[in-house]
Tab-separated table of C-alpha atoms in Angstrom:
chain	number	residue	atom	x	y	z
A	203	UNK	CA	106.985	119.356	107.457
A	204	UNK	CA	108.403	122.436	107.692
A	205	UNK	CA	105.880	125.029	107.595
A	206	UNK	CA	102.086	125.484	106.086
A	207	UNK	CA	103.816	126.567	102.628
A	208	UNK	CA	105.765	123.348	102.780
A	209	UNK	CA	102.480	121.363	103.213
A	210	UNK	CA	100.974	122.384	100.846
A	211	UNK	CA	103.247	122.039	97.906
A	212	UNK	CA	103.873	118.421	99.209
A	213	UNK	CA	100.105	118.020	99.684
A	214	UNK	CA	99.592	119.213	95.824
A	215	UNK	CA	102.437	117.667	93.889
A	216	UNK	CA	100.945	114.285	96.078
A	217	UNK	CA	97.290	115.098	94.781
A	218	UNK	CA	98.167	115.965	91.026
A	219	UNK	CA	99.700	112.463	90.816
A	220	UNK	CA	96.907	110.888	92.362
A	221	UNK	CA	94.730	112.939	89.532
A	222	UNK	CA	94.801	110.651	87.334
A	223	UNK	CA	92.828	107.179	87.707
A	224	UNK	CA	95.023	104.805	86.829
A	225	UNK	CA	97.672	105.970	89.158
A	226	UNK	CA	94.614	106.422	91.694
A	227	UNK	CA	94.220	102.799	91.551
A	228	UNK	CA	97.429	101.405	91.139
A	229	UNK	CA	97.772	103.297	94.703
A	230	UNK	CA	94.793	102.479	95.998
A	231	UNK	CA	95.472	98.639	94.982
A	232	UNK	CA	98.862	99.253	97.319
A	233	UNK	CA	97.834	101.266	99.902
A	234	UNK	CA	95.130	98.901	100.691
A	235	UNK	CA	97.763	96.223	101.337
A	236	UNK	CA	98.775	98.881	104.560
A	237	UNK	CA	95.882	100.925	105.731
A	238	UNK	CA	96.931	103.952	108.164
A	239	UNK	CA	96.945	102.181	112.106
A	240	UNK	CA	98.070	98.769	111.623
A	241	UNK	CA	101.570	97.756	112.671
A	242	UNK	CA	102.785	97.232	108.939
A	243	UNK	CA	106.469	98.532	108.972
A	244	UNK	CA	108.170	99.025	105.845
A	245	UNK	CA	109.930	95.601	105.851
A	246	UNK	CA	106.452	94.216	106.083
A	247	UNK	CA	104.556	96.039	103.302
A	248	UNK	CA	103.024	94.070	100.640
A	249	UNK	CA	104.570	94.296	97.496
A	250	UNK	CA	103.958	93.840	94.111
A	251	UNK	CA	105.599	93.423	91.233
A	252	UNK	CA	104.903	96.008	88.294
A	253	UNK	CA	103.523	93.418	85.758
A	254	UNK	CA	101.297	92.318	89.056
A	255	UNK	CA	99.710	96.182	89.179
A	256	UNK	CA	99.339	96.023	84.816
A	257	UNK	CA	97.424	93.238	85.109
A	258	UNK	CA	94.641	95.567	87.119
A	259	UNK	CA	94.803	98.236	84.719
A	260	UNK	CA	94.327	98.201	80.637
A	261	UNK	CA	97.396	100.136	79.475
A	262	UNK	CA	100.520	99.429	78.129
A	263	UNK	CA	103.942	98.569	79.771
A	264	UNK	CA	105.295	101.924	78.732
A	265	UNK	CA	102.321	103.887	80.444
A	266	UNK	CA	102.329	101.881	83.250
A	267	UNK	CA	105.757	102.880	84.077
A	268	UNK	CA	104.877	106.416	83.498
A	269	UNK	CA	102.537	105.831	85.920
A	270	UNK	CA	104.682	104.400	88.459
A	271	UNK	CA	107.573	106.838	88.092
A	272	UNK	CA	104.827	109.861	88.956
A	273	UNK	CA	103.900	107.792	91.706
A	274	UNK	CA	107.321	107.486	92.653
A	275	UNK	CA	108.275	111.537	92.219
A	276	UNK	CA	105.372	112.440	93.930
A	277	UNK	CA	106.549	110.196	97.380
A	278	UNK	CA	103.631	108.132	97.060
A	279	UNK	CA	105.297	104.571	96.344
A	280	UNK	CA	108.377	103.159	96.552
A	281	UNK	CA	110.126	100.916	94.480
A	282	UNK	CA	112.833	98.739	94.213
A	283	UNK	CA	115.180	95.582	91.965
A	284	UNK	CA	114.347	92.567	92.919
A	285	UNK	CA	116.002	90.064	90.321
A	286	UNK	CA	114.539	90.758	87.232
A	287	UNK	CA	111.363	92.231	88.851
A	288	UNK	CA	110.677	95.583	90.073
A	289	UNK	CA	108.899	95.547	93.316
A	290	UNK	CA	106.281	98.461	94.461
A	291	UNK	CA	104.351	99.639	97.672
A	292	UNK	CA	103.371	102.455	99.525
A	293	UNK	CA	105.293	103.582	102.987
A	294	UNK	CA	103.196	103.619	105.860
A	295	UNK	CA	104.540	106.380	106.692
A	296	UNK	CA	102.658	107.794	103.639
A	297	UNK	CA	99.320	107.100	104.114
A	298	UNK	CA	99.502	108.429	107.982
A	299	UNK	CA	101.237	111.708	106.582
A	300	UNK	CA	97.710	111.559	104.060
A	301	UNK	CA	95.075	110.382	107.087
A	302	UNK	CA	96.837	113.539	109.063
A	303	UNK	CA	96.052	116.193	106.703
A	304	UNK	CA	92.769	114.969	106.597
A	305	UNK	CA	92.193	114.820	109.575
A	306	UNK	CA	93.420	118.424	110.490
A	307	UNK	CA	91.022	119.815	108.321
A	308	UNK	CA	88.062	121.463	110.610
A	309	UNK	CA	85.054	120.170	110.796
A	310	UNK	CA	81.846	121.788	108.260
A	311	UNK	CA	78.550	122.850	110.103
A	312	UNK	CA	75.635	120.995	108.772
A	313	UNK	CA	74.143	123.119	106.300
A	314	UNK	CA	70.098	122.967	106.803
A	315	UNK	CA	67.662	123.008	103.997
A	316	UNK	CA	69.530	122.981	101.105
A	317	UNK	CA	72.608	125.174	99.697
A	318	UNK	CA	75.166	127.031	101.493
């Protein structure tokens, strides 16, 4: 990342895909295959197939693939042929690019009794 500016429009354009809850747990459902810290490389990332991730979620094939593609835009899974299958799953790269903006974010004082 280039700069804060740069950040934060990746940041955003990551978060405003995640928005919505079936994307938020079609990723989740991936990421969870690759949590941030373990050796999985790319090569070694689960993967699923897209009818695989519809079976998790009520919607129809159309919307999933919505779904998917905003996913996709927003850098947040990858996807590629395989056969007559399309195959999906998140970098790991991703999720430690996520954990580290979390985990830049300062620290809150305890607030004691009651509301800031």
């Amino acid at each position: 990342m280039a700069n804060i500016r740069n950040d934060v429009e990746f940041f955003a354009a990551q978060f405003k895909a995640l928005s919505n809850p079936h994307r938020l747990a079609m990723f989740h459902r991936l990421a969870s295959c690759c949590p941030p810290g373990t050796s999985c490389n790319t090569e070694d990332a689960v993967r699923y197939s897209v009818g695989q991730l519809g079976a998790d979620v009520d919607i129809s094939a159309s919307t999933l693939s919505h779904h998917l593609k905003e996913l996709h835009r927003a850098g947040l899974v990858q996807m590629a042929r395989k056969g007559q299958q399309v195959e999906c799953w998140v970098a790991p790269q991703t999720l430690e690019q996520l954990a580290a903006f979390f985990s830049d974010l300062p620290a809150q004082p305890k607030m004691q009794g009651g509301n800031p």
